Amino acid sequence: MGILDSKGFWAGGRRAYLRVLRDEEKETLLPLQQELQRVANLTTKRSLKCDIRSIKAEFRKRRKAAASSRFGTV
């Protein structure tokens, strides 16, 4: 598993969790970004951009929460 920190938590836990979040974000955004490239309708493009912004904001919140979680610093 790896080295434990002074509180008994896996020292690499935060880094691993952030990597999973990054991968999940990319996987979630990819179809929307691909669709954005294909679509010509401006209303649909605006809607897709709004969805992309919302997803990015959600993952930003999750990364920020991880920064203050029990994982500590990297």
Short mmCIF file of the N, C-alpha and C atoms (twelve columns), coordinates in Angstrom:
data_MODEL
# 
_entry.id   MODEL 
# 
loop_
_atom_site.group_PDB 
_atom_site.id 
_atom_site.type_symbol 
_atom_site.label_atom_id 
_atom_site.label_alt_id 
_atom_site.label_comp_id 
_atom_site.label_asym_id 
_atom_site.label_seq_id 
_atom_site.Cartn_x 
_atom_site.Cartn_y 
_atom_site.Cartn_z 
_atom_site.pdbx_PDB_model_num 
ATOM 1   N N  . MET A 1  0.825   -1.194 0.000   1 
ATOM 2   C CA . MET A 1  0.000   0.000  0.000   1 
ATOM 3   C C  . MET A 1  0.863   1.249  0.000   1 
ATOM 4   N N  . GLY A 2  1.916   1.279  0.765   1 
ATOM 5   C CA . GLY A 2  2.779   2.449  0.798   1 
ATOM 6   C C  . GLY A 2  3.058   2.890  2.208   1 
ATOM 7   N N  . ILE A 3  3.734   3.982  2.322   1 
ATOM 8   C CA . ILE A 3  4.145   4.522  3.613   1 
ATOM 9   C C  . ILE A 3  2.984   5.275  4.248   1 
ATOM 10  N N  . LEU A 4  2.822   5.073  5.553   1 
ATOM 11  C CA . LEU A 4  1.785   5.790  6.291   1 
ATOM 12  C C  . LEU A 4  2.371   7.062  6.882   1 
ATOM 13  N N  . ASP A 5  1.562   8.097  6.952   1 
ATOM 14  C CA . ASP A 5  2.026   9.336  7.577   1 
ATOM 15  C C  . ASP A 5  1.891   9.224  9.091   1 
ATOM 16  N N  . SER A 6  2.180   10.298 9.805   1 
ATOM 17  C CA . SER A 6  2.185   10.282 11.270  1 
ATOM 18  C C  . SER A 6  0.806   10.005 11.872  1 
ATOM 19  N N  . LYS A 7  -0.253  10.198 11.095  1 
ATOM 20  C CA . LYS A 7  -1.609  9.964  11.602  1 
ATOM 21  C C  . LYS A 7  -2.156  8.610  11.159  1 
ATOM 22  N N  . GLY A 8  -1.330  7.822  10.483  1 
ATOM 23  C CA . GLY A 8  -1.747  6.495  10.057  1 
ATOM 24  C C  . GLY A 8  -2.435  6.435  8.713   1 
ATOM 25  N N  . PHE A 9  -2.434  7.544  7.971   1 
ATOM 26  C CA . PHE A 9  -3.043  7.551  6.646   1 
ATOM 27  C C  . PHE A 9  -1.979  7.265  5.597   1 
ATOM 28  N N  . TRP A 10 -2.409  6.684  4.499   1 
ATOM 29  C CA . TRP A 10 -1.506  6.409  3.394   1 
ATOM 30  C C  . TRP A 10 -0.999  7.733  2.834   1 
ATOM 31  N N  . ALA A 11 0.305   7.918  2.817   1 
ATOM 32  C CA . ALA A 11 0.907   9.189  2.410   1 
ATOM 33  C C  . ALA A 11 0.578   9.548  0.960   1 
ATOM 34  N N  . GLY A 12 0.435   8.572  0.089   1 
ATOM 35  C CA . GLY A 12 0.139   8.848  -1.318  1 
ATOM 36  C C  . GLY A 12 -1.343  8.906  -1.632  1 
ATOM 37  N N  . GLY A 13 -2.183  8.842  -0.616  1 
ATOM 38  C CA . GLY A 13 -3.626  8.794  -0.825  1 
ATOM 39  C C  . GLY A 13 -4.190  10.001 -1.540  1 
ATOM 40  N N  . ARG A 14 -3.766  11.174 -1.134  1 
ATOM 41  C CA . ARG A 14 -4.292  12.400 -1.764  1 
ATOM 42  C C  . ARG A 14 -3.895  12.450 -3.228  1 
ATOM 43  N N  . ARG A 15 -2.644  12.137 -3.495  1 
ATOM 44  C CA . ARG A 15 -2.148  12.167 -4.874  1 
ATOM 45  C C  . ARG A 15 -2.931  11.167 -5.737  1 
ATOM 46  N N  . ALA A 16 -3.149  9.975  -5.199  1 
ATOM 47  C CA . ALA A 16 -3.898  8.953  -5.935  1 
ATOM 48  C C  . ALA A 16 -5.340  9.405  -6.166  1 
ATOM 49  N N  . TYR A 17 -5.951  9.991  -5.147  1 
ATOM 50  C CA . TYR A 17 -7.330  10.463 -5.269  1 
ATOM 51  C C  . TYR A 17 -7.426  11.573 -6.319  1 
ATOM 52  N N  . LEU A 18 -6.482  12.498 -6.319  1 
ATOM 53  C CA . LEU A 18 -6.500  13.582 -7.305  1 
ATOM 54  C C  . LEU A 18 -6.308  13.040 -8.719  1 
ATOM 55  N N  . ARG A 19 -5.489  12.011 -8.856  1 
ATOM 56  C CA . ARG A 19 -5.285  11.389 -10.166 1 
ATOM 57  C C  . ARG A 19 -6.601  10.767 -10.661 1 
ATOM 58  N N  . VAL A 20 -7.316  10.098 -9.761  1 
ATOM 59  C CA . VAL A 20 -8.612  9.509  -10.119 1 
ATOM 60  C C  . VAL A 20 -9.600  10.606 -10.513 1 
ATOM 61  N N  . LEU A 21 -9.616  11.700 -9.755  1 
ATOM 62  C CA . LEU A 21 -10.505 12.823 -10.093 1 
ATOM 63  C C  . LEU A 21 -10.178 13.391 -11.473 1 
ATOM 64  N N  . ARG A 22 -8.885  13.572 -11.752 1 
ATOM 65  C CA . ARG A 22 -8.459  14.098 -13.051 1 
ATOM 66  C C  . ARG A 22 -8.936  13.188 -14.185 1 
ATOM 67  N N  . ASP A 23 -8.733  11.879 -13.991 1 
ATOM 68  C CA . ASP A 23 -9.154  10.926 -15.019 1 
ATOM 69  C C  . ASP A 23 -10.672 10.935 -15.197 1 
ATOM 70  N N  . GLU A 24 -11.388 11.004 -14.097 1 
ATOM 71  C CA . GLU A 24 -12.852 11.035 -14.153 1 
ATOM 72  C C  . GLU A 24 -13.341 12.303 -14.854 1 
ATOM 73  N N  . GLU A 25 -12.690 13.426 -14.566 1 
ATOM 74  C CA . GLU A 25 -13.069 14.689 -15.210 1 
ATOM 75  C C  . GLU A 25 -12.843 14.607 -16.716 1 
ATOM 76  N N  . LYS A 26 -11.688 14.104 -17.121 1 
ATOM 77  C CA . LYS A 26 -11.397 13.978 -18.556 1 
ATOM 78  C C  . LYS A 26 -12.413 13.080 -19.244 1 
ATOM 79  N N  . GLU A 27 -12.737 11.960 -18.596 1 
ATOM 80  C CA . GLU A 27 -13.692 11.012 -19.161 1 
ATOM 81  C C  . GLU A 27 -15.084 11.635 -19.286 1 
ATOM 82  N N  . THR A 28 -15.450 12.459 -18.334 1 
ATOM 83  C CA . THR A 28 -16.757 13.112 -18.350 1 
ATOM 84  C C  . THR A 28 -16.816 14.214 -19.408 1 
ATOM 85  N N  . LEU A 29 -15.720 14.952 -19.557 1 
ATOM 86  C CA . LEU A 29 -15.703 16.084 -20.483 1 
ATOM 87  C C  . LEU A 29 -15.520 15.684 -21.946 1 
ATOM 88  N N  . LEU A 30 -14.833 14.592 -22.195 1 
ATOM 89  C CA . LEU A 30 -14.485 14.220 -23.567 1 
ATOM 90  C C  . LEU A 30 -15.676 14.176 -24.525 1 
ATOM 91  N N  . PRO A 31 -16.768 13.484 -24.201 1 
ATOM 92  C CA . PRO A 31 -17.883 13.464 -25.157 1 
ATOM 93  C C  . PRO A 31 -18.493 14.848 -25.398 1 
ATOM 94  N N  . LEU A 32 -18.541 15.666 -24.361 1 
ATOM 95  C CA . LEU A 32 -19.087 17.018 -24.529 1 
ATOM 96  C C  . LEU A 32 -18.178 17.864 -25.412 1 
ATOM 97  N N  . GLN A 33 -16.868 17.753 -25.216 1 
ATOM 98  C CA . GLN A 33 -15.922 18.516 -26.025 1 
ATOM 99  C C  . GLN A 33 -15.938 18.048 -27.477 1 
ATOM 100 N N  . GLN A 34 -16.086 16.746 -27.679 1 
ATOM 101 C CA . GLN A 34 -16.169 16.229 -29.047 1 
ATOM 102 C C  . GLN A 34 -17.444 16.718 -29.726 1 
ATOM 103 N N  . GLU A 35 -18.531 16.687 -28.995 1 
ATOM 104 C CA . GLU A 35 -19.804 17.166 -29.543 1 
ATOM 105 C C  . GLU A 35 -19.721 18.662 -29.854 1 
ATOM 106 N N  . LEU A 36 -19.050 19.409 -29.013 1 
ATOM 107 C CA . LEU A 36 -18.880 20.845 -29.228 1 
ATOM 108 C C  . LEU A 36 -18.166 21.112 -30.553 1 
ATOM 109 N N  . GLN A 37 -17.219 20.261 -30.911 1 
ATOM 110 C CA . GLN A 37 -16.490 20.421 -32.173 1 
ATOM 111 C C  . GLN A 37 -17.370 20.097 -33.384 1 
ATOM 112 N N  . ARG A 38 -18.316 19.189 -33.205 1 
ATOM 113 C CA . ARG A 38 -19.170 18.749 -34.317 1 
ATOM 114 C C  . ARG A 38 -20.381 19.642 -34.556 1 
ATOM 115 N N  . VAL A 39 -20.882 20.257 -33.512 1 
ATOM 116 C CA . VAL A 39 -22.148 20.999 -33.576 1 
ATOM 117 C C  . VAL A 39 -21.967 22.359 -34.247 1 
ATOM 118 N N  . ALA A 40 -22.944 22.727 -35.062 1 
ATOM 119 C CA . ALA A 40 -22.920 24.031 -35.720 1 
ATOM 120 C C  . ALA A 40 -23.922 24.996 -35.087 1 
ATOM 121 N N  . ASN A 41 -24.948 24.472 -34.470 1 
ATOM 122 C CA . ASN A 41 -26.005 25.284 -33.877 1 
ATOM 123 C C  . ASN A 41 -25.466 26.058 -32.669 1 
ATOM 124 N N  . LEU A 42 -25.608 27.390 -32.707 1 
ATOM 125 C CA . LEU A 42 -25.059 28.236 -31.641 1 
ATOM 126 C C  . LEU A 42 -25.715 27.992 -30.287 1 
ATOM 127 N N  . THR A 43 -27.006 27.739 -30.285 1 
ATOM 128 C CA . THR A 43 -27.709 27.479 -29.024 1 
ATOM 129 C C  . THR A 43 -27.184 26.198 -28.378 1 
ATOM 130 N N  . THR A 44 -26.987 25.190 -29.187 1 
ATOM 131 C CA . THR A 44 -26.454 23.922 -28.680 1 
ATOM 132 C C  . THR A 44 -25.025 24.107 -28.186 1 
ATOM 133 N N  . LYS A 45 -24.240 24.887 -28.923 1 
ATOM 134 C CA . LYS A 45 -22.859 25.156 -28.490 1 
ATOM 135 C C  . LYS A 45 -22.839 25.856 -27.134 1 
ATOM 136 N N  . ARG A 46 -23.703 26.854 -26.972 1 
ATOM 137 C CA . ARG A 46 -23.774 27.560 -25.691 1 
ATOM 138 C C  . ARG A 46 -24.145 26.608 -24.560 1 
ATOM 139 N N  . SER A 47 -25.094 25.749 -24.834 1 
ATOM 140 C CA . SER A 47 -25.530 24.781 -23.832 1 
ATOM 141 C C  . SER A 47 -24.392 23.825 -23.458 1 
ATOM 142 N N  . LEU A 48 -23.677 23.346 -24.453 1 
ATOM 143 C CA . LEU A 48 -22.541 22.452 -24.195 1 
ATOM 144 C C  . LEU A 48 -21.451 23.167 -23.396 1 
ATOM 145 N N  . LYS A 49 -21.168 24.417 -23.757 1 
ATOM 146 C CA . LYS A 49 -20.155 25.184 -23.024 1 
ATOM 147 C C  . LYS A 49 -20.564 25.382 -21.573 1 
ATOM 148 N N  . CYS A 50 -21.841 25.625 -21.358 1 
ATOM 149 C CA . CYS A 50 -22.355 25.782 -19.997 1 
ATOM 150 C C  . CYS A 50 -22.198 24.475 -19.216 1 
ATOM 151 N N  . ASP A 51 -22.524 23.362 -19.855 1 
ATOM 152 C CA . ASP A 51 -22.361 22.053 -19.218 1 
ATOM 153 C C  . ASP A 51 -20.898 21.794 -18.870 1 
ATOM 154 N N  . ILE A 52 -20.006 22.128 -19.782 1 
ATOM 155 C CA . ILE A 52 -18.570 21.932 -19.560 1 
ATOM 156 C C  . ILE A 52 -18.096 22.783 -18.389 1 
ATOM 157 N N  . ARG A 53 -18.531 24.041 -18.345 1 
ATOM 158 C CA . ARG A 53 -18.154 24.914 -17.220 1 
ATOM 159 C C  . ARG A 53 -18.652 24.352 -15.891 1 
ATOM 160 N N  . SER A 54 -19.868 23.846 -15.891 1 
ATOM 161 C CA . SER A 54 -20.441 23.280 -14.661 1 
ATOM 162 C C  . SER A 54 -19.657 22.060 -14.187 1 
ATOM 163 N N  . ILE A 55 -19.309 21.205 -15.116 1 
ATOM 164 C CA . ILE A 55 -18.539 20.006 -14.766 1 
ATOM 165 C C  . ILE A 55 -17.171 20.400 -14.228 1 
ATOM 166 N N  . LYS A 56 -16.513 21.345 -14.891 1 
ATOM 167 C CA . LYS A 56 -15.200 21.794 -14.419 1 
ATOM 168 C C  . LYS A 56 -15.300 22.406 -13.027 1 
ATOM 169 N N  . ALA A 57 -16.349 23.173 -12.784 1 
ATOM 170 C CA . ALA A 57 -16.541 23.786 -11.462 1 
ATOM 171 C C  . ALA A 57 -16.741 22.716 -10.396 1 
ATOM 172 N N  . GLU A 58 -17.511 21.696 -10.719 1 
ATOM 173 C CA . GLU A 58 -17.749 20.607 -9.767  1 
ATOM 174 C C  . GLU A 58 -16.444 19.889 -9.417  1 
ATOM 175 N N  . PHE A 59 -15.630 19.602 -10.420 1 
ATOM 176 C CA . PHE A 59 -14.366 18.921 -10.149 1 
ATOM 177 C C  . PHE A 59 -13.382 19.844 -9.427  1 
ATOM 178 N N  . ARG A 60 -13.459 21.140 -9.691  1 
ATOM 179 C CA . ARG A 60 -12.628 22.097 -8.948  1 
ATOM 180 C C  . ARG A 60 -12.978 22.044 -7.465  1 
ATOM 181 N N  . LYS A 61 -14.281 21.992 -7.169  1 
ATOM 182 C CA . LYS A 61 -14.734 21.891 -5.773  1 
ATOM 183 C C  . LYS A 61 -14.226 20.609 -5.129  1 
ATOM 184 N N  . ARG A 62 -14.301 19.532 -5.870  1 
ATOM 185 C CA . ARG A 62 -13.862 18.246 -5.326  1 
ATOM 186 C C  . ARG A 62 -12.355 18.234 -5.064  1 
ATOM 187 N N  . ARG A 63 -11.578 18.864 -5.962  1 
ATOM 188 C CA . ARG A 63 -10.120 18.940 -5.736  1 
ATOM 189 C C  . ARG A 63 -9.813  19.825 -4.537  1 
ATOM 190 N N  . LYS A 64 -10.551 20.920 -4.409  1 
ATOM 191 C CA . LYS A 64 -10.346 21.821 -3.271  1 
ATOM 192 C C  . LYS A 64 -10.679 21.106 -1.961  1 
ATOM 193 N N  . ALA A 65 -11.752 20.338 -1.963  1 
ATOM 194 C CA . ALA A 65 -12.126 19.575 -0.767  1 
ATOM 195 C C  . ALA A 65 -11.047 18.553 -0.424  1 
ATOM 196 N N  . ALA A 66 -10.454 17.956 -1.439  1 
ATOM 197 C CA . ALA A 66 -9.385  16.976 -1.201  1 
ATOM 198 C C  . ALA A 66 -8.161  17.650 -0.598  1 
ATOM 199 N N  . ALA A 67 -7.925  18.901 -0.983  1 
ATOM 200 C CA . ALA A 67 -6.762  19.626 -0.459  1 
ATOM 201 C C  . ALA A 67 -6.880  19.843 1.041   1 
ATOM 202 N N  . SER A 68 -8.098  19.947 1.542   1 
ATOM 203 C CA . SER A 68 -8.279  20.180 2.974   1 
ATOM 204 C C  . SER A 68 -8.730  18.916 3.704   1 
ATOM 205 N N  . SER A 69 -8.646  17.793 3.023   1 
ATOM 206 C CA . SER A 69 -9.104  16.537 3.623   1 
ATOM 207 C C  . SER A 69 -8.035  15.910 4.505   1 
ATOM 208 N N  . ARG A 70 -8.352  14.758 4.998   1 
ATOM 209 C CA . ARG A 70 -7.437  14.044 5.885   1 
ATOM 210 C C  . ARG A 70 -6.181  13.557 5.181   1 
ATOM 211 N N  . PHE A 71 -6.143  13.655 3.843   1 
ATOM 212 C CA . PHE A 71 -4.952  13.219 3.126   1 
ATOM 213 C C  . PHE A 71 -3.766  14.135 3.407   1 
ATOM 214 N N  . GLY A 72 -4.036  15.384 3.771   1 
ATOM 215 C CA . GLY A 72 -2.952  16.330 4.031   1 
ATOM 216 C C  . GLY A 72 -2.345  16.846 2.748   1 
ATOM 217 N N  . THR A 73 -1.082  17.182 2.792   1 
ATOM 218 C CA . THR A 73 -0.418  17.763 1.631   1 
ATOM 219 C C  . THR A 73 0.314   16.697 0.842   1 
ATOM 220 N N  . VAL A 74 0.606   17.021 -0.408  1 
ATOM 221 C CA . VAL A 74 1.329   16.090 -1.283  1 
ATOM 222 C C  . VAL A 74 2.791   16.141 -0.974  1 
# 
